[in-house]
Every structure is written in C-alpha cells, then in structure tokens.
XYZ file of C-alpha atoms in Angstrom:
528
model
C -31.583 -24.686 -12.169
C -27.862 -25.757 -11.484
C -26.691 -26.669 -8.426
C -23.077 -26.527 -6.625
C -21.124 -26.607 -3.719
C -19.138 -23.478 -4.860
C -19.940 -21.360 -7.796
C -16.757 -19.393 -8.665
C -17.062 -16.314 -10.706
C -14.171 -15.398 -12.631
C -11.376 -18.022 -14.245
C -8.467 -15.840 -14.424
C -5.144 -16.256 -11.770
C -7.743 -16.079 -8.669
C -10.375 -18.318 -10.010
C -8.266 -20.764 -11.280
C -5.903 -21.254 -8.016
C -9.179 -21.584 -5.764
C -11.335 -23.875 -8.381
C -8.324 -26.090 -8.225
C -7.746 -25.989 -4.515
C -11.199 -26.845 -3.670
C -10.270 -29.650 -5.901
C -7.268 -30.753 -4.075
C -9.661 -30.852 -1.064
C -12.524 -33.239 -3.130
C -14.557 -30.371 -3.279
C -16.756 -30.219 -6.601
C -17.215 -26.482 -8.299
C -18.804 -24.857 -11.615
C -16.482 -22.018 -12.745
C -18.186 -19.271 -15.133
C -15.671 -17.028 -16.939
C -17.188 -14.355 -19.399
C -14.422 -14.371 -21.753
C -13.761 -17.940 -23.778
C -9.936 -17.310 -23.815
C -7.470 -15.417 -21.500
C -6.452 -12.055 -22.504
C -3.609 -11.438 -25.077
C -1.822 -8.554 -23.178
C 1.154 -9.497 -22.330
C 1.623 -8.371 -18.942
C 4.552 -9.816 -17.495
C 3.996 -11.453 -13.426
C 6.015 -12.000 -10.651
C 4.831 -15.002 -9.144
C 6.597 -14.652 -5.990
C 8.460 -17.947 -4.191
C 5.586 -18.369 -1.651
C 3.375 -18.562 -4.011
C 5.191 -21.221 -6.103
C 5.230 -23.142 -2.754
C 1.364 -22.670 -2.349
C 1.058 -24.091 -6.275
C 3.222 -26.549 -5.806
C 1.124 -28.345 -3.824
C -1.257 -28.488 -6.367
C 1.168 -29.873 -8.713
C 1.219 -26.762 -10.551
C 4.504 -25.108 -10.599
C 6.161 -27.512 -13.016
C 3.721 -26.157 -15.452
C 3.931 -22.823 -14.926
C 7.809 -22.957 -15.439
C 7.701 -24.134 -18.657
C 6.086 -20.646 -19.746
C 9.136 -19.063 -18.158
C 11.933 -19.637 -20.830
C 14.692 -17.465 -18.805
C 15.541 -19.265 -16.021
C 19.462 -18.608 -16.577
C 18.670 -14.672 -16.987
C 17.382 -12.973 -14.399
C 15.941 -9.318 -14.947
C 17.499 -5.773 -13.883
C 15.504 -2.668 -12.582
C 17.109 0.252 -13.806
C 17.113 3.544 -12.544
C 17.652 6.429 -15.327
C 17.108 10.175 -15.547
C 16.130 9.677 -19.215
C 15.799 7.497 -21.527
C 18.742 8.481 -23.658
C 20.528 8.984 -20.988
C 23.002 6.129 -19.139
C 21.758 4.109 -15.525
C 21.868 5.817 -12.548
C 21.817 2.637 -10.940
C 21.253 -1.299 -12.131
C 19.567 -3.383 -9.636
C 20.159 -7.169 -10.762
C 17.665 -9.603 -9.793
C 18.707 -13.095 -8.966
C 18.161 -15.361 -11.868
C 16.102 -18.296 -10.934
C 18.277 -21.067 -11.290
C 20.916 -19.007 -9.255
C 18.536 -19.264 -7.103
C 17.576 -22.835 -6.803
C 21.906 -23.415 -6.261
C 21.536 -20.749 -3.432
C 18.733 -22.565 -1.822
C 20.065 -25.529 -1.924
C 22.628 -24.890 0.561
C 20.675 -22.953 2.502
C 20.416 -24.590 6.072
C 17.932 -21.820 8.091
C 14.602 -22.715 6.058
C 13.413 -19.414 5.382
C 14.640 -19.527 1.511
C 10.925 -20.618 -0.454
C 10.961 -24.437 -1.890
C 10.492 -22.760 -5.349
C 11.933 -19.579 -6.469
C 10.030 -17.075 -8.144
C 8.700 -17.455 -11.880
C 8.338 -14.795 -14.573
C 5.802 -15.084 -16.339
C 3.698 -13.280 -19.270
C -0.230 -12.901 -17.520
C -1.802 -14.663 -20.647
C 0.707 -18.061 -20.411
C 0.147 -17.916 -16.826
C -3.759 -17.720 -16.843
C -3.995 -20.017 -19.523
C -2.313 -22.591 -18.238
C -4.136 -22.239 -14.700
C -7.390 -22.131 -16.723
C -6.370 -25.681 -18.773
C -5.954 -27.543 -15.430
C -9.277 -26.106 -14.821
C -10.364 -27.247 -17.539
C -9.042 -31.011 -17.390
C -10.294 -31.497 -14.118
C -12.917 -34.191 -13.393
C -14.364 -32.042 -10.197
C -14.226 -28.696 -11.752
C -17.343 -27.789 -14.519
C -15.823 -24.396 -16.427
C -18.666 -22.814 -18.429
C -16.585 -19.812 -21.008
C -18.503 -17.410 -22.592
C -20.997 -17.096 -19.345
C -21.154 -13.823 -17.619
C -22.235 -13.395 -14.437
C -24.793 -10.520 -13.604
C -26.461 -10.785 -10.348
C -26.914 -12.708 -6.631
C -29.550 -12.895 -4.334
C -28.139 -13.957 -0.978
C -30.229 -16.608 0.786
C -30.143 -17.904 4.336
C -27.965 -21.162 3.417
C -26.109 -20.075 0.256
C -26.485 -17.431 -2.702
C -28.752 -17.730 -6.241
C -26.826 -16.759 -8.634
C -27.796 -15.259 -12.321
C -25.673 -15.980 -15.223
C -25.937 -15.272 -19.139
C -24.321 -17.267 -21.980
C -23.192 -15.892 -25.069
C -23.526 -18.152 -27.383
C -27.132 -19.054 -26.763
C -28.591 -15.818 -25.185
C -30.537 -18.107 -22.609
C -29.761 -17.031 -18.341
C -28.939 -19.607 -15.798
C -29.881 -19.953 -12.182
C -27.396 -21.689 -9.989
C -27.937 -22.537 -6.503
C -24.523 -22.739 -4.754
C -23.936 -23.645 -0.997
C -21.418 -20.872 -1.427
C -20.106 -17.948 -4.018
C -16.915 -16.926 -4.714
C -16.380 -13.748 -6.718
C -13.043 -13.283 -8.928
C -13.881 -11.175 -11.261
C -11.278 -8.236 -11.030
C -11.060 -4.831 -10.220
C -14.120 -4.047 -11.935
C -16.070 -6.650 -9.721
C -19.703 -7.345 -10.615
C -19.861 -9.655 -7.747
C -18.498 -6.966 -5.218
C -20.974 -4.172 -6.634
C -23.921 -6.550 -6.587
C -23.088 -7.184 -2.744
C -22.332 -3.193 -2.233
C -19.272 -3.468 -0.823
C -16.858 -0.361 -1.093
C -13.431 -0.035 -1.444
C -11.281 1.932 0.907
C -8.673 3.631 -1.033
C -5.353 4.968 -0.304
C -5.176 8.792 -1.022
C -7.301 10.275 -4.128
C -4.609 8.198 -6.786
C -3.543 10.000 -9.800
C -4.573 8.896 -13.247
C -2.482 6.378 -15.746
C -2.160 4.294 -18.529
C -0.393 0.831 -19.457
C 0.459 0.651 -23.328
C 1.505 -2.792 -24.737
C 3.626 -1.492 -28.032
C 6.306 -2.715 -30.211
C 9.121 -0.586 -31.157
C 12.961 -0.958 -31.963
C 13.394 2.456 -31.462
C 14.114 3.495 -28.172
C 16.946 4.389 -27.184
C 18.084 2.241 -23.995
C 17.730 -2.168 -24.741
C 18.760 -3.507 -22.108
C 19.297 -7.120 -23.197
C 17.382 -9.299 -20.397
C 13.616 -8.287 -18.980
C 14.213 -5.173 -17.663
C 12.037 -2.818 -15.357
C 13.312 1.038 -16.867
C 12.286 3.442 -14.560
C 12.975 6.980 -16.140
C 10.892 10.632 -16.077
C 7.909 9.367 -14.223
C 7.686 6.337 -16.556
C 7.882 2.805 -15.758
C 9.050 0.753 -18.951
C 9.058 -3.145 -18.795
C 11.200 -5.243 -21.317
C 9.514 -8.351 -22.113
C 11.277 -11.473 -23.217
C 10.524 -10.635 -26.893
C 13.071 -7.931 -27.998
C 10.648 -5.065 -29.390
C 7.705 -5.676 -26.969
C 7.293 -3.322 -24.701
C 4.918 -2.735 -21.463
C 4.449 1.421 -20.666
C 3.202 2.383 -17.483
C 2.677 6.200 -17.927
C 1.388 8.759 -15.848
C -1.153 11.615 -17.387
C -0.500 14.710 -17.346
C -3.069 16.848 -14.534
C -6.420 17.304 -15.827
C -6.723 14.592 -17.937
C -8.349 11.057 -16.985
C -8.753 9.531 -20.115
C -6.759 8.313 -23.826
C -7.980 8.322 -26.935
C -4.734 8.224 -28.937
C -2.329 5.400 -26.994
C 0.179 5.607 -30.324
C 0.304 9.576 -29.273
C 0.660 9.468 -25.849
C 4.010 6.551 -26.507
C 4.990 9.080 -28.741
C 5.380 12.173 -26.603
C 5.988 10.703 -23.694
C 8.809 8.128 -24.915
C 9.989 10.122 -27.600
C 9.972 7.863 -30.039
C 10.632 9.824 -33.125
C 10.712 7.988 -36.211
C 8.270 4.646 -37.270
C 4.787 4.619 -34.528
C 5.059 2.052 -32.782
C 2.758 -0.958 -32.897
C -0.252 -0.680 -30.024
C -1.158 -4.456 -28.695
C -3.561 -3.122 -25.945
C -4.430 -0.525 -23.617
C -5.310 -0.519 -20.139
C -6.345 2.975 -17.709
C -6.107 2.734 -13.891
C -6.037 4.982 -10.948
C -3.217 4.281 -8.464
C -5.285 5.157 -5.512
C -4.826 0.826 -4.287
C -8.201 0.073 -2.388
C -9.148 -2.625 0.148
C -13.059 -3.495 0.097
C -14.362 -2.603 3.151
C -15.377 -6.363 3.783
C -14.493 -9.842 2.174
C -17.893 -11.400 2.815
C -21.589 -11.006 2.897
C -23.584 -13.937 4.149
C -22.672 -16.737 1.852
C -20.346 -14.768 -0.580
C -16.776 -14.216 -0.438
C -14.932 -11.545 -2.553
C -11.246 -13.148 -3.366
C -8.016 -11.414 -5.220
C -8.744 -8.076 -7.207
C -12.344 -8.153 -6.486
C -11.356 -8.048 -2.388
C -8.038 -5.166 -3.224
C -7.561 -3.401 -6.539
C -3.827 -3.418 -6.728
C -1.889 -1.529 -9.832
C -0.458 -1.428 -12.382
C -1.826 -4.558 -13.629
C -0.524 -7.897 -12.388
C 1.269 -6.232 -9.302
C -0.802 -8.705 -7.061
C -0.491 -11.912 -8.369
C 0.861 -13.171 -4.764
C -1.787 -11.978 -2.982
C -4.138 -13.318 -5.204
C -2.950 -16.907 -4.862
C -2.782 -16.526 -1.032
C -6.493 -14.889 -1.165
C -7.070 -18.539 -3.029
C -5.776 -20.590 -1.041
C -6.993 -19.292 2.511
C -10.660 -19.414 1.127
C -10.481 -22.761 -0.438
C -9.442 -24.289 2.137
C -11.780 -23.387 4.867
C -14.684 -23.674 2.302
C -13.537 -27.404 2.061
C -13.006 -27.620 5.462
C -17.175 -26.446 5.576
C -18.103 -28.317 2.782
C -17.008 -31.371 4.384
C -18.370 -30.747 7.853
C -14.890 -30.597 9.770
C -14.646 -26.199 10.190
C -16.500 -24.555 11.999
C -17.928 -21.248 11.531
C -15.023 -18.987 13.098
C -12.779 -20.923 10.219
C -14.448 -19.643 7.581
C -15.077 -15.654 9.372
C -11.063 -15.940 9.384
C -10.582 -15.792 5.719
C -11.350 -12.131 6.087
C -9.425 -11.227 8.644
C -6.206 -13.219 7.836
C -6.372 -12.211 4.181
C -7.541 -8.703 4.839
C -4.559 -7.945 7.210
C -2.420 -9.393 4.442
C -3.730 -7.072 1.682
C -3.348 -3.651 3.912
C 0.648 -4.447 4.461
C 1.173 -5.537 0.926
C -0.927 -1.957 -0.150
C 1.404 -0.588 1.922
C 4.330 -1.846 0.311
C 3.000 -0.587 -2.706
C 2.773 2.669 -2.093
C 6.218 2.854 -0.389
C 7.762 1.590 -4.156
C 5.587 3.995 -6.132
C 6.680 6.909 -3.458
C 10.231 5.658 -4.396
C 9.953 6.492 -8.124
C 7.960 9.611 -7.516
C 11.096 10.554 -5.156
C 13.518 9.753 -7.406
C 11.894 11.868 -10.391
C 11.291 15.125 -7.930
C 15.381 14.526 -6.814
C 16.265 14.295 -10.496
C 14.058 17.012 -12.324
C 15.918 19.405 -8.700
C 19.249 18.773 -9.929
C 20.657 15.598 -8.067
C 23.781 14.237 -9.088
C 23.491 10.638 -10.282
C 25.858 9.699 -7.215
C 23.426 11.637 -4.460
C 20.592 9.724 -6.450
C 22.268 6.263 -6.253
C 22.885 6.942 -2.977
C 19.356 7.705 -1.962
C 17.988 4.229 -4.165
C 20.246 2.119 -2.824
C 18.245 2.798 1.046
C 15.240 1.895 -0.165
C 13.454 -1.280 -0.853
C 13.628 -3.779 -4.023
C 11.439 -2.712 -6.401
C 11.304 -6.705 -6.941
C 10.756 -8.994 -3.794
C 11.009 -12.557 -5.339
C 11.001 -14.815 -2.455
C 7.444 -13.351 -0.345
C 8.246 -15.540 2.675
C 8.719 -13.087 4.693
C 5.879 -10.335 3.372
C 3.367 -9.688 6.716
C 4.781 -12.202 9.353
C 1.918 -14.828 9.400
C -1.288 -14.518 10.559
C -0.476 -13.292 13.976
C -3.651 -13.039 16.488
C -6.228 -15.140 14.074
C -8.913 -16.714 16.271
C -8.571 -20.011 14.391
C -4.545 -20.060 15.421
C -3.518 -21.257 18.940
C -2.213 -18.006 20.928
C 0.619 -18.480 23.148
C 1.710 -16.383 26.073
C 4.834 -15.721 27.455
C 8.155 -14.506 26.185
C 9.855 -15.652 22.958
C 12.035 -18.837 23.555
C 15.606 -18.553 22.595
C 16.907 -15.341 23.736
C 17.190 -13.321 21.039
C 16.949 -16.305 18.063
C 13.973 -15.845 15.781
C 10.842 -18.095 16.922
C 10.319 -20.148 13.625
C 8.014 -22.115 14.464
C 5.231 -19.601 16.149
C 1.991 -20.080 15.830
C 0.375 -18.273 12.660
C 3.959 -17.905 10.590
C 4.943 -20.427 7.733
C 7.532 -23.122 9.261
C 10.884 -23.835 7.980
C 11.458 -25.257 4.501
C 14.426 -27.869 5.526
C 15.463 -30.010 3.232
C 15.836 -33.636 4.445
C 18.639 -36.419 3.717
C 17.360 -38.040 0.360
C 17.435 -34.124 -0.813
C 13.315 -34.109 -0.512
C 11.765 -31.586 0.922
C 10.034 -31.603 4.207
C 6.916 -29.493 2.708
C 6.264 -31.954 0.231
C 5.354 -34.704 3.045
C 2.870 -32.481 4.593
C -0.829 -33.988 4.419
C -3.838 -32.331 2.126
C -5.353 -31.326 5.048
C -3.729 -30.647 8.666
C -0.564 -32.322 9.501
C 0.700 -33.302 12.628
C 4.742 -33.053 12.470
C 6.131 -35.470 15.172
C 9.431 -34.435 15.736
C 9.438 -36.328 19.243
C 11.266 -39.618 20.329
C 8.532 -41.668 21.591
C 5.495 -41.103 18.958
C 3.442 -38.156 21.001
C 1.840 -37.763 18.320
C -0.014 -40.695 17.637
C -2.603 -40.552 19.895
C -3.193 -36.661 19.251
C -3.336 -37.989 15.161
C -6.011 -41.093 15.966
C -8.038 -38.196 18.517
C -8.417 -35.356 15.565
C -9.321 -38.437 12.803
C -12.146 -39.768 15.587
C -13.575 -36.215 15.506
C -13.673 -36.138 11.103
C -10.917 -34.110 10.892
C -8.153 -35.524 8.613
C -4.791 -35.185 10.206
C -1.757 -36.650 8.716
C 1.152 -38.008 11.097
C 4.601 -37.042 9.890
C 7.403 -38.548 12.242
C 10.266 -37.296 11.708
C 13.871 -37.961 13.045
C 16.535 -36.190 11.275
C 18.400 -33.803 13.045
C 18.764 -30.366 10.752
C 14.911 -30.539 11.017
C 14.760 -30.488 14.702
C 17.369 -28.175 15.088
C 15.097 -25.721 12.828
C 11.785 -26.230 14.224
C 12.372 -26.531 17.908
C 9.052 -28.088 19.056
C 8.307 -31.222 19.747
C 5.118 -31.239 18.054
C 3.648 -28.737 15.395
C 0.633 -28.357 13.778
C -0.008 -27.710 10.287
C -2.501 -25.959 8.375
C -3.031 -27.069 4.819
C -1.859 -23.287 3.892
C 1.190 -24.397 5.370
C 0.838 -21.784 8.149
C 1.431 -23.304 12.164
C -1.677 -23.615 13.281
C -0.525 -25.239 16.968
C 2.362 -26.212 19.053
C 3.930 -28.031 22.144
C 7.153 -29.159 23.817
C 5.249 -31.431 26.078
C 1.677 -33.044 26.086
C -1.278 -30.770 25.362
C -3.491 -29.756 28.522
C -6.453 -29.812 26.657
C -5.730 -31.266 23.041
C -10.034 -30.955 21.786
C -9.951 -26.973 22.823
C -6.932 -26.875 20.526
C -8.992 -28.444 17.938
C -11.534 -26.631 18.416
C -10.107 -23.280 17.727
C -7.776 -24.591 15.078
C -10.857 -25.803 13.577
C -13.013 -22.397 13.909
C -15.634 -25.236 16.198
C -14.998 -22.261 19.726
C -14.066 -18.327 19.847
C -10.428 -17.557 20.437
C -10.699 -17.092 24.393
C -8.206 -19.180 25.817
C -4.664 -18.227 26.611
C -1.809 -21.803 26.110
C -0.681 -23.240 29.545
C-alpha cells in the first residue's frame, strides 16, 4: 500500500496548479493521471491576469509565456451575420504587451501584476504537468487511472489501476483531491450531483483545418456568426468550431459533415483533429467535499465550451492547497479547510452566471439578426453588453466577502464614497514600489503581515502568530504610493493573496483574530 499526505487525481490545469502549490507550501503529494501525455486538441485558454498573479507565485508564469508567441497581437471578437458576410462589429482585445505599458503607469493597483496569456490547452497543461514532473515533493504516476474511494474516519483509501502492468494500487492519503474533469470519477464515486443551470441545449466543438472559409481574420480571432462560435488559432488554417445541433439531435457521427453544412465550406473537407460533445446547461456540484475528499476545478463546476474555466480552476487550486498545507502542517484549523467550499463555491455560481449572460448575448444577437436588424441597431445593442473576453479577472466576484475564516468588520465604509481597497476578503492593491518591484512579490509563502506603520506595530503581532506555529512574514514598508493605496496601518495577508485582517490601531484581541483567520474558532465575533 502507498501512502501520502495528498493523493491528487487528475494532472491536467487543476491538478497540476494544486500538486505544485502544496509544493510551494512543503507539502509532499502522489499525482495519478490516466493519460501519459496531455491531450492534442488544441483548445485555445484565456488564462486570465489573476490567475497569472496566483502562478506567479509559483514561479510559473514565465513559463507559461513562452507558449504564448503573440504577445504584440492581441485577438478580436467579431460579431457577423454570416460568414461571408462583413463585421457587424470588431471588438479588439488589448494585446498583452500593450498591456504590461498600460500597467505600468497605472497608480490605483487594481490593474493584475501579469496580464493575461493565450494559450493553446495542450502547451499549457504540458508545461504545468513538466514542473510536476521535475519536482522533488511531487510523485506523478501517468498511465494510472483512478477507479474508486472508500472514505475513512482520518483520510480516504483510494483504488488505482496502471496500464502498463494491469496490477491495482491502494493508497492511503491523509486527504484526496479529485481533478479529473467534467466527467469526474471522483465526484460520482462520492455521489455528489451537479446543479445545473436550465435543461442546456446540445453541441459540438470540431478542431479542423481548412483555408476555405470565407472570413481570415489575420490575428486569433473569436467569429461569432449564425449561432456559431469560430475561434482562429495562431496557426492560419486551424480552426476551433463551437456548433450548436440542430433540435432533436444529441449526438455526431460525421464531424467532417456537420463543418460542412453548418460552415459551408464547399470545396476540399476539411481536416478533423478532434471532437468534443457538451451540453451547455453549466452545473455547480451540490457540495465540494465529503469527509476527507475535496472535488476541485471541472470536477466541482462543469463549465463550457471547453477551457472556458481555466481561471476558476487555478483559483479552485489555490484556495484548497493552501488550507490543506495549512492542515497538513498543524497551523489551520478545521473551519479553514470547511471554507474552501464556501469561498470557492460562491466564486463558481457568479462566474456561471457570467457565463450564461455571454452565451444569452450570442443567442440575442442571432434571434435580432435572423428578425431583420440592421447591422447599426445590432452594433448598437453589442456594444451594451459585456466583453465576451475579460482578461484582467481582478475584479470577477469581489473577494470572499462573509467567509468565517476572514475578519468581519462593522461599520460604514471609510472614505466617503472612495472604494475600500483594502477590505477584508478582497485582493489588495498591486502597487508597484520605487526600484520598479512589485509589492506582491515580497509577500511571504504563507501569511504576511504588511507593516505600513511608523513605529514597527507589527513586530510584536509577527513574533505572537510565529510563537503559536503559524508562519507570518513581516513586510515593513515605507513608501508613500503604497500607503496612499492601502490605507491601513496594518494588513493581513493570506497566501491567496486575499486580506485576511486589518487595523488602524492596535488589535483588541490579536489571538481571536488568529484564530478565525486560522479556521482554530467559528466566525462569531463582530471587530471593535
């Protein structure tokens, strides 16, 4: 029998992202992935600023931007009645090193550290899966497929099979982590529903080549035209169809056919890479945990098409790996880790119903256009609604307002009118600081204590927490821009980068705020 702290199941974006965080935390974990490479459709992912940030402090976003070879580029969603027919309307969006000149003079820290990244799903799970694979805590067995759990009363027995030999595994693990998709074997071995959003309607995703149709854009490019969602990749003839059935039917047996008809692509068939069939119907399991076993990213919401969710994946990754350190290593209590499902749970219903509001768009815009719109009445109509693209994700559900393991103030907001930025529960500002570091990038592994006072408060709040075993790193800080953004004299931070705490004077009680920052005592306090 093996043994483990954590047993993840499932190496793709998820997987990877928490195997690796654990790491960053000293936590040791055996990864089993079914498949012994990453897929080779080449679905095409936002990761979204925030979620650079979150890598970043892995040390992986360097990485991942060397699989994103159009940094000067940008992409365009465009908005067309047909195919052969010109735009409606051309959204641009922001290339990325636009971006990083735009940030760098921004002075309000909102902007993300990182800007977004492009990337095709199999460079980005690959390369997650090689720094998986290179590091010393991490044990990644490919080719072994998880196929059932037995939940015990201090962690979860786990079976696994192996490929190549044919022989099942037992491992012991303190705790389980399923990643394993949509399709979840983790999540139907620990019955867990999904809660979906409306009865969905039936589609398919076709990877094709073709240098026949009729609009080429020449950047990425999302087409939106006649119910179909098109995506340009950054090869010139591949092609990523996300296309609605007709009523009745629920399934494809000819993919080259279906292109055909629907795309209209009339003279050479185009070249099939893959196939993929989805419901849009977005669920939310019912519950992220049973006993000792967590569901995390597509196994915990099955968001479409595929790779829509990457950001909430990595964020789902994070949170859990985290706290599961924090357990591991006997500083969180038990309220720390219950919060994973209500933090990340919260999380996943808002970005669902984003979702749904951009599908709703295109549906909209197809009824308006097959009625008779003009193209200025339709332009019109688009340009009120939402990007189809959100790059930055900073701002995407407000925090974790009202989480029992986040200090809950009372009172009204300071400032007037001014936005709060440094309230408990929301990510703090992302100043830059005189050498042209950033401030993020001094934060501590674990909590951080940022000392933005005169006289060093915050030293004997730092040497109280590290008495107790729980590591706290003490960042002074003097420089002005950063005061002026985060207000407070002393702020807390999580190692999700969230505020967990904060105070413009001495603490009344500094161990209660430990202890609920720390998940050690139930949220029912009120800050004086």
């Amino acid at each position: 029998m093996l043994r483990t702290s954590v047993l993840v199941v499932g190496s793709g974006v998820t997987g990877s992202v928490l195997a690796l965080e654990l790491a960053h935390h000293g936590v040791a974990s055996i990864v089993v992935e079914r498949a012994s490479r990453p897929q080779r459709q080449p679905d095409l992912n936002l990761v979204p600023g925030r979620s650079m940030e979150l890598l970043r402090r892995l040390g992986l976003s360097t990485g991942i931007r060397e699989h994103d070879p159009g940094p000067d580029h940008g992409a365009d969603v465009v908005w067309s009645q047909g195919l052969d027919q010109l735009p409606v309307l051309v959204t641009p969006v922001t290339s990325v090193n636009q971006l990083r000149r735009r940030y760098a003079t921004s002075s309000d820290g909102s902007a993300p550290v990182e800007p977004y990244a492009l990337v095709a799903g199999t460079e980005l799970t690959g390369g997650l899966r090689d720094a998986v694979r290179r590091h010393p805590l991490i044990e990644l067995r490919e080719g072994w497929t998880f196929t059932d759990l037995r939940l015990e009363q201090d962690g979860t027995i786990a079976t696994v099979l192996a490929a190549e030999t044919g022989v099942r595994h037992v491992i012991e693990a303190s705790y389980l982590a399923g990643c394993d998709g949509a399709q979840s074997t983790v999540r139907r071995c620990l019955g867990v529903p999904l809660l979906p959003f409306g009865p969905g309607s039936h589609h398919c995703t076709v990877y094709f080549r073709s240098s026949e149709l009729a609009y080429r854009p020449d950047r990425p490019s999302t087409i939106i035209a006649e119910g179909i969602t098109l995506h340009r990749g950054r090869e010139g003839d591949l092609w990523i169809g996300h296309l609605p059935l007709p009523p009745g039917e629920s399934t494809v047996t000819d993919a080259a056919r279906l292109v055909h008809e629907r795309l209209g692509i009339a003279l050479e068939p185009p070249e099939i890479l893959g196939m993929a069939q989805w419901d849009d119907s977005l669920g939310v399991a019912t519950d992220y945990s049973r006993g000792t076993a967590y569901l995390v990213g597509e196994a915990a919401h099955r968001f479409v098409p595929p790779g829509a969710s990457v950001g909430t994946c990595i964020g789902d990754a994070v949170d859990l790996g985290w706290k599961l350190a924090a357990a591991i290593n006997g500083w969180g209590g038990p309220t720390l880790l219950a919060s994973y499902q209500g933090e990340r749970r919260r999380q996943a219903l808002l970005d669902r119903e984003l979702l749904a509001r951009a599908f709703e768009t295109r549906r909209r815009f197809c009824r308006l256009s097959a009625a008779g719109a003009s193209r200025e009445f339709l332009a019109d109509v688009l340009r009120q609604e939402a990007s189809q693209m959100e790059t930055s994700g900073t701002g995407l559900g407000g925090g974790h307002p009202g989480s029992p393991v986040v200090w809950q103030e009372t009172g009204a907001r300071r400032n007037g009118s001014a936005p709060d930025t440094t309230l408990p529960g929301t990510r703090p500002p992302a100043v830059r600081l005189p050498d042209g570091g950033q401030l993020f990038d001094r934060l501590g592994p674990q909590f951080t204590l940022v000392d933005l006072s005169d006289d060093g408060s915050g030293t004997p709040l730092v040497a109280s927490a590290r008495a107790r075993g729980i590591p706290t790193a003490h960042l002074a800080v003097a420089d002005r821009a950063v005061r002026a953004r985060w207000e407070s004299r002393l702020v807390l931070v999580r190692p999700d980068q969230h505020i967990a705490w904060r105070t413009d004077g001495a603490p009344s009680d500094w161990d209660l705020v430990l202890d609920v920052v720390t998940g050690q005592r139930g949220q029912n306090h009120v800050n004086t």
